[in-house]
Every structure is written in C-alpha cells, then in structure tokens.
PDB file of C-alpha atoms and ligand atoms in Angstrom:
ATOM      1  CA  MET A   1      63.780 154.763  77.341  1.00  0.00           C
ATOM      2  CA  ARG A   2      66.743 156.336  78.232  1.00  0.00           C
ATOM      3  CA  ALA A   3      67.148 160.151  77.565  1.00  0.00           C
ATOM      4  CA  GLY A   4      70.383 161.201  75.897  1.00  0.00           C
ATOM      5  CA  VAL A   5      71.737 162.358  72.108  1.00  0.00           C
ATOM      6  CA  ASN A   6      73.404 158.654  71.517  1.00  0.00           C
ATOM      7  CA  LYS A   7      70.553 156.479  71.333  1.00  0.00           C
ATOM      8  CA  ASN A   8      72.092 153.136  69.659  1.00  0.00           C
ATOM      9  CA  ILE A   9      69.653 150.337  68.767  1.00  0.00           C
ATOM     10  CA  VAL A  10      70.971 146.948  68.159  1.00  0.00           C
ATOM     11  CA  ILE A  11      69.010 144.208  65.680  1.00  0.00           C
ATOM     12  CA  LEU A  12      68.993 140.971  66.041  1.00  0.00           C
ATOM     13  CA  ILE A  13      67.923 138.462  63.370  1.00  0.00           C
ATOM     14  CA  SER A  14      67.844 134.941  62.309  1.00  0.00           C
ATOM     15  CA  GLY A  15      67.065 135.126  58.808  1.00  0.00           C
ATOM     16  CA  SER A  16      66.728 137.283  55.582  1.00  0.00           C
ATOM     17  CA  GLY A  17      66.765 140.321  57.537  1.00  0.00           C
ATOM     18  CA  SER A  18      64.200 142.496  55.486  1.00  0.00           C
ATOM     19  CA  ASN A  19      62.689 144.043  58.408  1.00  0.00           C
ATOM     20  CA  MET A  20      65.957 145.048  59.699  1.00  0.00           C
ATOM     21  CA  ALA A  21      66.747 146.622  56.428  1.00  0.00           C
ATOM     22  CA  ALA A  22      63.503 148.483  56.147  1.00  0.00           C
ATOM     23  CA  ILE A  23      64.488 149.989  59.830  1.00  0.00           C
ATOM     24  CA  VAL A  24      67.575 150.737  58.780  1.00  0.00           C
ATOM     25  CA  GLN A  25      66.721 152.278  55.426  1.00  0.00           C
ATOM     26  CA  ALA A  26      63.829 154.430  57.497  1.00  0.00           C
ATOM     27  CA  SER A  27      66.308 155.379  60.084  1.00  0.00           C
ATOM     28  CA  ARG A  28      68.407 156.922  57.153  1.00  0.00           C
ATOM     29  CA  ARG A  29      65.563 158.279  55.098  1.00  0.00           C
ATOM     30  CA  GLN A  30      63.968 160.004  58.200  1.00  0.00           C
ATOM     31  CA  HIS A  31      67.082 161.263  59.873  1.00  0.00           C
ATOM     32  CA  TRP A  32      66.576 159.759  63.325  1.00  0.00           C
ATOM     33  CA  GLU A  33      70.036 160.651  64.097  1.00  0.00           C
ATOM     34  CA  GLU A  34      69.717 164.203  63.617  1.00  0.00           C
ATOM     35  CA  ARG A  35      66.063 164.136  64.919  1.00  0.00           C
ATOM     36  CA  HIS A  36      66.053 161.807  67.781  1.00  0.00           C
ATOM     37  CA  GLY A  37      69.890 161.229  68.115  1.00  0.00           C
ATOM     38  CA  ALA A  38      69.492 157.292  67.320  1.00  0.00           C
ATOM     39  CA  ARG A  39      71.184 155.210  64.797  1.00  0.00           C
ATOM     40  CA  VAL A  40      71.400 151.138  64.338  1.00  0.00           C
ATOM     41  CA  VAL A  41      74.790 150.161  65.292  1.00  0.00           C
ATOM     42  CA  ALA A  42      74.892 146.627  65.259  1.00  0.00           C
ATOM     43  CA  VAL A  43      73.227 143.728  63.699  1.00  0.00           C
ATOM     44  CA  LEU A  44      73.470 140.409  65.552  1.00  0.00           C
ATOM     45  CA  SER A  45      72.556 136.777  64.487  1.00  0.00           C
ATOM     46  CA  ASN A  46      72.300 133.479  66.468  1.00  0.00           C
ATOM     47  CA  LYS A  47      72.989 132.055  62.972  1.00  0.00           C
ATOM     48  CA  PRO A  48      76.064 132.527  61.313  1.00  0.00           C
ATOM     49  CA  ASP A  49      74.684 131.931  57.794  1.00  0.00           C
ATOM     50  CA  ALA A  50      71.801 134.186  57.835  1.00  0.00           C
ATOM     51  CA  PRO A  51      71.396 135.981  54.702  1.00  0.00           C
ATOM     52  CA  GLY A  52      70.415 139.198  56.714  1.00  0.00           C
ATOM     53  CA  LEU A  53      73.667 139.247  58.065  1.00  0.00           C
ATOM     54  CA  SER A  54      75.151 140.068  54.384  1.00  0.00           C
ATOM     55  CA  LEU A  55      72.409 142.582  53.791  1.00  0.00           C
ATOM     56  CA  ALA A  56      73.838 144.214  56.976  1.00  0.00           C
ATOM     57  CA  ARG A  57      76.994 144.261  56.368  1.00  0.00           C
ATOM     58  CA  GLU A  58      76.154 145.844  52.426  1.00  0.00           C
ATOM     59  CA  LEU A  59      74.338 148.890  54.448  1.00  0.00           C
ATOM     60  CA  GLY A  60      77.520 149.295  56.303  1.00  0.00           C
ATOM     61  CA  LEU A  61      76.795 147.946  59.629  1.00  0.00           C
ATOM     62  CA  ALA A  62      78.761 146.444  62.250  1.00  0.00           C
ATOM     63  CA  THR A  63      77.619 142.509  62.029  1.00  0.00           C
ATOM     64  CA  THR A  64      78.043 139.676  64.947  1.00  0.00           C
ATOM     65  CA  ALA A  65      77.310 135.882  64.608  1.00  0.00           C
ATOM     66  CA  LEU A  66      76.660 133.947  67.545  1.00  0.00           C
ATOM     67  CA  ASP A  67      76.122 130.529  66.845  1.00  0.00           C
ATOM     68  CA  HIS A  68      73.647 128.994  69.590  1.00  0.00           C
ATOM     69  CA  ARG A  69      74.854 125.366  68.981  1.00  0.00           C
ATOM     70  CA  GLY A  70      77.712 126.302  70.652  1.00  0.00           C
ATOM     71  CA  TYR A  71      76.734 126.554  73.799  1.00  0.00           C
ATOM     72  CA  PRO A  72      75.916 124.397  76.543  1.00  0.00           C
ATOM     73  CA  ASN A  73      72.332 125.622  77.249  1.00  0.00           C
ATOM     74  CA  ARG A  74      69.950 128.469  76.903  1.00  0.00           C
ATOM     75  CA  GLU A  75      71.040 130.883  79.693  1.00  0.00           C
ATOM     76  CA  ALA A  76      74.660 130.267  78.642  1.00  0.00           C
ATOM     77  CA  PHE A  77      74.058 131.584  75.377  1.00  0.00           C
ATOM     78  CA  ASP A  78      71.763 134.321  76.432  1.00  0.00           C
ATOM     79  CA  ALA A  79      74.593 135.359  78.637  1.00  0.00           C
ATOM     80  CA  ALA A  80      76.992 135.557  75.495  1.00  0.00           C
ATOM     81  CA  LEU A  81      74.305 137.370  73.848  1.00  0.00           C
ATOM     82  CA  ILE A  82      73.964 140.069  76.681  1.00  0.00           C
ATOM     83  CA  ALA A  83      77.623 140.878  76.480  1.00  0.00           C
ATOM     84  CA  ALA A  84      77.547 141.033  72.744  1.00  0.00           C
ATOM     85  CA  ILE A  85      74.721 143.502  72.494  1.00  0.00           C
ATOM     86  CA  ASP A  86      76.158 145.196  75.691  1.00  0.00           C
ATOM     87  CA  ARG A  87      79.253 146.190  73.892  1.00  0.00           C
ATOM     88  CA  HIS A  88      76.900 148.857  72.088  1.00  0.00           C
ATOM     89  CA  ALA A  89      75.438 150.671  74.893  1.00  0.00           C
ATOM     90  CA  PRO A  90      72.104 149.927  73.346  1.00  0.00           C
ATOM     91  CA  THR A  91      69.173 152.174  74.357  1.00  0.00           C
ATOM     92  CA  LEU A  92      66.793 149.826  72.245  1.00  0.00           C
ATOM     93  CA  VAL A  93      67.031 146.477  71.342  1.00  0.00           C
ATOM     94  CA  VAL A  94      64.786 145.396  68.116  1.00  0.00           C
ATOM     95  CA  LEU A  95      64.324 141.094  67.620  1.00  0.00           C
ATOM     96  CA  ALA A  96      63.730 141.195  63.796  1.00  0.00           C
ATOM     97  CA  GLY A  97      62.966 137.476  63.090  1.00  0.00           C
ATOM     98  CA  PHE A  98      64.925 136.297  65.823  1.00  0.00           C
ATOM     99  CA  MET A  99      63.630 133.058  66.020  1.00  0.00           C
ATOM    100  CA  ARG A 100      65.017 132.320  69.870  1.00  0.00           C
ATOM    101  CA  ILE A 101      62.564 131.992  73.013  1.00  0.00           C
ATOM    102  CA  LEU A 102      64.433 134.383  75.235  1.00  0.00           C
ATOM    103  CA  THR A 103      65.253 133.150  79.044  1.00  0.00           C
ATOM    104  CA  SER A 104      63.767 135.289  81.782  1.00  0.00           C
ATOM    105  CA  GLY A 105      67.317 136.623  82.357  1.00  0.00           C
ATOM    106  CA  PHE A 106      67.671 138.091  78.934  1.00  0.00           C
ATOM    107  CA  VAL A 107      64.104 139.580  79.276  1.00  0.00           C
ATOM    108  CA  ALA A 108      64.806 141.238  82.442  1.00  0.00           C
ATOM    109  CA  HIS A 109      68.122 142.497  81.939  1.00  0.00           C
ATOM    110  CA  TYR A 110      66.443 144.578  78.465  1.00  0.00           C
ATOM    111  CA  ALA A 111      63.086 145.532  80.658  1.00  0.00           C
ATOM    112  CA  GLY A 112      61.802 148.741  78.917  1.00  0.00           C
ATOM    113  CA  ARG A 113      63.879 148.237  75.963  1.00  0.00           C
ATOM    114  CA  LEU A 114      62.990 145.465  74.117  1.00  0.00           C
ATOM    115  CA  ILE A 115      60.423 144.961  71.217  1.00  0.00           C
ATOM    116  CA  ASN A 116      59.448 142.436  68.548  1.00  0.00           C
ATOM    117  CA  ILE A 117      57.487 141.751  65.576  1.00  0.00           C
ATOM    118  CA  HIS A 118      55.161 139.288  65.231  1.00  0.00           C
ATOM    119  CA  PRO A 119      53.373 138.047  62.219  1.00  0.00           C
ATOM    120  CA  SER A 120      49.865 138.213  63.387  1.00  0.00           C
ATOM    121  CA  LEU A 121      47.451 140.086  64.905  1.00  0.00           C
ATOM    122  CA  LEU A 122      48.211 139.656  68.568  1.00  0.00           C
ATOM    123  CA  PRO A 123      46.747 138.548  70.982  1.00  0.00           C
ATOM    124  CA  ALA A 124      45.493 136.067  68.196  1.00  0.00           C
ATOM    125  CA  PHE A 125      48.212 133.200  66.748  1.00  0.00           C
ATOM    126  CA  THR A 126      51.233 133.546  69.244  1.00  0.00           C
ATOM    127  CA  GLY A 127      53.534 131.248  68.501  1.00  0.00           C
ATOM    128  CA  LEU A 128      54.827 129.689  65.005  1.00  0.00           C
ATOM    129  CA  HIS A 129      52.955 129.047  61.765  1.00  0.00           C
ATOM    130  CA  THR A 130      50.980 132.155  61.977  1.00  0.00           C
ATOM    131  CA  HIS A 131      49.854 132.788  58.456  1.00  0.00           C
ATOM    132  CA  GLN A 132      48.368 128.969  58.112  1.00  0.00           C
ATOM    133  CA  ARG A 133      46.720 129.129  61.338  1.00  0.00           C
ATOM    134  CA  ALA A 134      44.803 131.951  60.336  1.00  0.00           C
ATOM    135  CA  ILE A 135      43.921 130.741  56.847  1.00  0.00           C
ATOM    136  CA  ASP A 136      42.727 127.050  58.830  1.00  0.00           C
ATOM    137  CA  ALA A 137      40.705 129.465  61.040  1.00  0.00           C
ATOM    138  CA  GLY A 138      38.858 131.129  58.330  1.00  0.00           C
ATOM    139  CA  CYS A 139      40.315 134.656  59.497  1.00  0.00           C
ATOM    140  CA  CYS A 140      39.240 137.377  56.942  1.00  0.00           C
ATOM    141  CA  PHE A 141      41.900 139.503  57.916  1.00  0.00           C
ATOM    142  CA  ALA A 142      45.352 138.869  59.339  1.00  0.00           C
ATOM    143  CA  GLY A 143      48.467 141.161  59.748  1.00  0.00           C
ATOM    144  CA  CYS A 144      51.313 142.024  62.068  1.00  0.00           C
ATOM    145  CA  THR A 145      52.188 143.497  65.645  1.00  0.00           C
ATOM    146  CA  VAL A 146      55.288 145.465  67.191  1.00  0.00           C
ATOM    147  CA  HIS A 147      54.908 144.797  70.978  1.00  0.00           C
ATOM    148  CA  ARG A 148      57.224 145.279  73.986  1.00  0.00           C
ATOM    149  CA  VAL A 149      58.665 142.015  74.996  1.00  0.00           C
ATOM    150  CA  THR A 150      58.060 140.399  78.436  1.00  0.00           C
ATOM    151  CA  HIS A 151      58.244 137.161  80.088  1.00  0.00           C
ATOM    152  CA  ASP A 152      54.720 136.336  78.677  1.00  0.00           C
ATOM    153  CA  LEU A 153      55.812 135.270  75.218  1.00  0.00           C
ATOM    154  CA  ASP A 154      53.968 137.322  72.526  1.00  0.00           C
ATOM    155  CA  HIS A 155      52.103 138.964  75.350  1.00  0.00           C
ATOM    156  CA  GLY A 156      53.889 142.641  75.962  1.00  0.00           C
ATOM    157  CA  GLU A 157      52.244 146.117  75.249  1.00  0.00           C
ATOM    158  CA  ILE A 158      50.866 146.232  71.627  1.00  0.00           C
ATOM    159  CA  LEU A 159      52.683 149.229  70.009  1.00  0.00           C
ATOM    160  CA  ASP A 160      51.366 149.305  66.636  1.00  0.00           C
ATOM    161  CA  GLN A 161      49.861 146.673  64.099  1.00  0.00           C
ATOM    162  CA  ALA A 162      48.741 146.645  60.617  1.00  0.00           C
ATOM    163  CA  VAL A 163      45.820 144.974  58.996  1.00  0.00           C
ATOM    164  CA  VAL A 164      46.059 142.939  55.209  1.00  0.00           C
ATOM    165  CA  PRO A 165      43.073 140.911  53.916  1.00  0.00           C
ATOM    166  CA  VAL A 166      43.305 137.267  53.654  1.00  0.00           C
ATOM    167  CA  LEU A 167      42.246 136.995  49.631  1.00  0.00           C
ATOM    168  CA  PRO A 168      40.535 133.396  48.273  1.00  0.00           C
ATOM    169  CA  GLY A 169      43.267 131.054  47.193  1.00  0.00           C
ATOM    170  CA  ASP A 170      45.836 132.290  49.635  1.00  0.00           C
ATOM    171  CA  ASP A 171      48.210 130.020  50.828  1.00  0.00           C
ATOM    172  CA  ALA A 172      51.064 130.738  53.886  1.00  0.00           C
ATOM    173  CA  THR A 173      53.327 131.845  51.322  1.00  0.00           C
ATOM    174  CA  THR A 174      51.191 134.494  49.547  1.00  0.00           C
ATOM    175  CA  LEU A 175      49.878 135.824  52.675  1.00  0.00           C
ATOM    176  CA  SER A 176      52.880 136.225  54.695  1.00  0.00           C
ATOM    177  CA  ALA A 177      54.433 138.210  51.886  1.00  0.00           C
ATOM    178  CA  ARG A 178      51.436 140.434  52.183  1.00  0.00           C
ATOM    179  CA  VAL A 179      51.988 140.786  56.035  1.00  0.00           C
ATOM    180  CA  LEU A 180      55.642 141.102  55.234  1.00  0.00           C
ATOM    181  CA  SER A 181      55.494 143.916  53.263  1.00  0.00           C
ATOM    182  CA  GLN A 182      53.466 145.522  55.842  1.00  0.00           C
ATOM    183  CA  GLU A 183      55.981 144.901  58.557  1.00  0.00           C
ATOM    184  CA  HIS A 184      58.297 147.152  56.471  1.00  0.00           C
ATOM    185  CA  ILE A 185      55.913 149.976  57.411  1.00  0.00           C
ATOM    186  CA  VAL A 186      54.908 149.250  60.921  1.00  0.00           C
ATOM    187  CA  TYR A 187      58.135 148.318  62.363  1.00  0.00           C
ATOM    188  CA  PRO A 188      59.936 151.469  61.672  1.00  0.00           C
ATOM    189  CA  ARG A 189      56.898 153.795  62.506  1.00  0.00           C
ATOM    190  CA  ALA A 190      56.328 151.736  65.730  1.00  0.00           C
ATOM    191  CA  ILE A 191      60.364 152.633  66.576  1.00  0.00           C
ATOM    192  CA  GLU A 192      60.067 156.154  65.635  1.00  0.00           C
ATOM    193  CA  ARG A 193      57.295 156.361  67.716  1.00  0.00           C
ATOM    194  CA  LEU A 194      59.170 155.173  70.507  1.00  0.00           C
ATOM    195  CA  LEU A 195      62.059 157.518  69.791  1.00  0.00           C
ATOM    196  CA  ALA A 196      60.120 160.340  69.560  1.00  0.00           C
ATOM    197  CA  ASN A 197      58.109 159.683  72.625  1.00  0.00           C
ATOM    198  CA  GLU A 198      60.457 158.866  75.342  1.00  0.00           C
ATOM    199  CA  GLY A 199      63.337 160.815  74.218  1.00  0.00           C
TER     200      GLY A 199
HETATM  201  C1  GAR B   1      59.043 138.366  59.960  1.00  0.00           C
HETATM  202  O1  GAR B   1      57.407 137.870  59.305  1.00  0.00           O
HETATM  203  C2  GAR B   1      58.721 138.197  61.242  1.00  0.00           C
HETATM  204  O2  GAR B   1      57.319 138.904  61.748  1.00  0.00           O
HETATM  205  C3  GAR B   1      59.023 136.942  61.931  1.00  0.00           C
HETATM  206  O3  GAR B   1      59.865 136.376  60.846  1.00  0.00           O
HETATM  207  C4  GAR B   1      60.084 136.967  59.895  1.00  0.00           C
HETATM  208  C5  GAR B   1      61.185 137.663  59.737  1.00  0.00           C
HETATM  209  O4  GAR B   1      61.724 138.069  58.343  1.00  0.00           O
HETATM  210  N1  GAR B   1      59.138 137.039  63.241  1.00  0.00           N
HETATM  211  C6  GAR B   1      58.366 135.785  64.039  1.00  0.00           C
HETATM  212  O5  GAR B   1      57.792 135.116  63.692  1.00  0.00           O
HETATM  213  C7  GAR B   1      58.834 135.931  65.542  1.00  0.00           C
HETATM  214  N2  GAR B   1      58.134 134.938  66.016  1.00  0.00           N
HETATM  215  P1  GAR B   1      62.830 139.112  57.980  1.00  0.00           P
HETATM  216  O6  GAR B   1      63.856 138.587  58.540  1.00  0.00           O
HETATM  217  O7  GAR B   1      62.853 139.225  56.677  1.00  0.00           O
HETATM  218  O8  GAR B   1      62.743 140.181  58.790  1.00  0.00           O
END
C-alpha cells in the first residue's frame, strides 16, 4: 500500500451495502483519518438501483453508478470503472458485495491495493451460492474470508477470516445472516490492519 497521509479508500458495491456501511462506521468510530491518514472517499456501484448507494449518500459519501449493461463488453466497462475510481486516487479499492467478474486488466491495474470479502471459508466454496453449498456438504462450520484479489477468482492471499457454526435447521438465509454479522466485524478489522501495517 502506498505510504502517505492521504490514503483514500474507494468501496465498490452491487447490493445492500451493509459491509460498506460497517467499514465507514468503523473508520469513523476508530478515527482512521487521525490514526492512519485514511478515509473512505467514494462508493461506486455497477447497479444504479443498489440500495447501498442511498445508504452511502446518507453516510455523506460521494457515490457513482456505472451501469455495466451500458457497455459493449467487460473490457469497456472495466476501463470506465477504472477511470471513475482513479478520480479518487485510491490507496485501497475495497470490493464489498461487488458482484462482477473483473478483467485481468482491472486486477493488474490495482495490484496490491485490491481486496474482497467472500462469504465462505476459502479455499472452500469459491464462486456463488456458498451458504447452500456449505449446508449441502454437511459442514459444521461456515464463515467468511477477506482476501487480496488476484487473477485467480477467490484465491488471493487470505488476510482474515471468521467462523460461525452451521446450526440444525439452517437454510441459506439463516446461515448467510449469521455469516454477514461476522463480515461486518472482520472486514473493517482486516482493513485497519492493512492500514496500520503498510502505512
Ligand atoms: C456479502 O455477503 C459478501 O460477502 C458477498 O455479498 C454480500 C454483500 O452484502 N460477496 C460475494 O458473494 C462476492 N463473491 P452487502 O452488500 O450487504 O455488503
């Protein structure tokens, strides 16, 4: 991560933005600006109607929506996304429920400063439907993983994890709610550790 006092964090979302809000609230509660020179400066979404965008505005953040359906291919969308993100000169780009496969050009552009949260205990259950697959596999435990983003989907260096039990009678909805409550703890914690260690 680039050293300096202005560490801009840009968060990318596609949905409800609860991880984004948890990160923003932690950054304020834990005074990241004073302690690490870091603050969340913008929230971007590929879905103009993502509820997380209104939540971000309520939190006083700049928001941008770039509808991926308006671009002819992934490369064109990712190029526009890079331009929108780079306006904020980010030290860290945080994927928080950003449900797009990224091009290798995008991943290379943000090498070393791109992280994601995935709702499973990686390396188990990469990809989608992680909670149902954990239940179907008879797992006793599930969880979430914060990891660096590399060219290999859901395979970058693991930065932090949280574990929850899979309880009798769980379905994907109840299990995902239990995991999500841990995501809200583990994602801000992992980011703060990166800011502190790589400052
Ligand atoms: C979270 O559970 C996150 O782990 C998951 O999407 C949800 C977003 O919730 N991400 C992925 O599945 C990425 N492959 P949120 O919008 O409330 O933060």
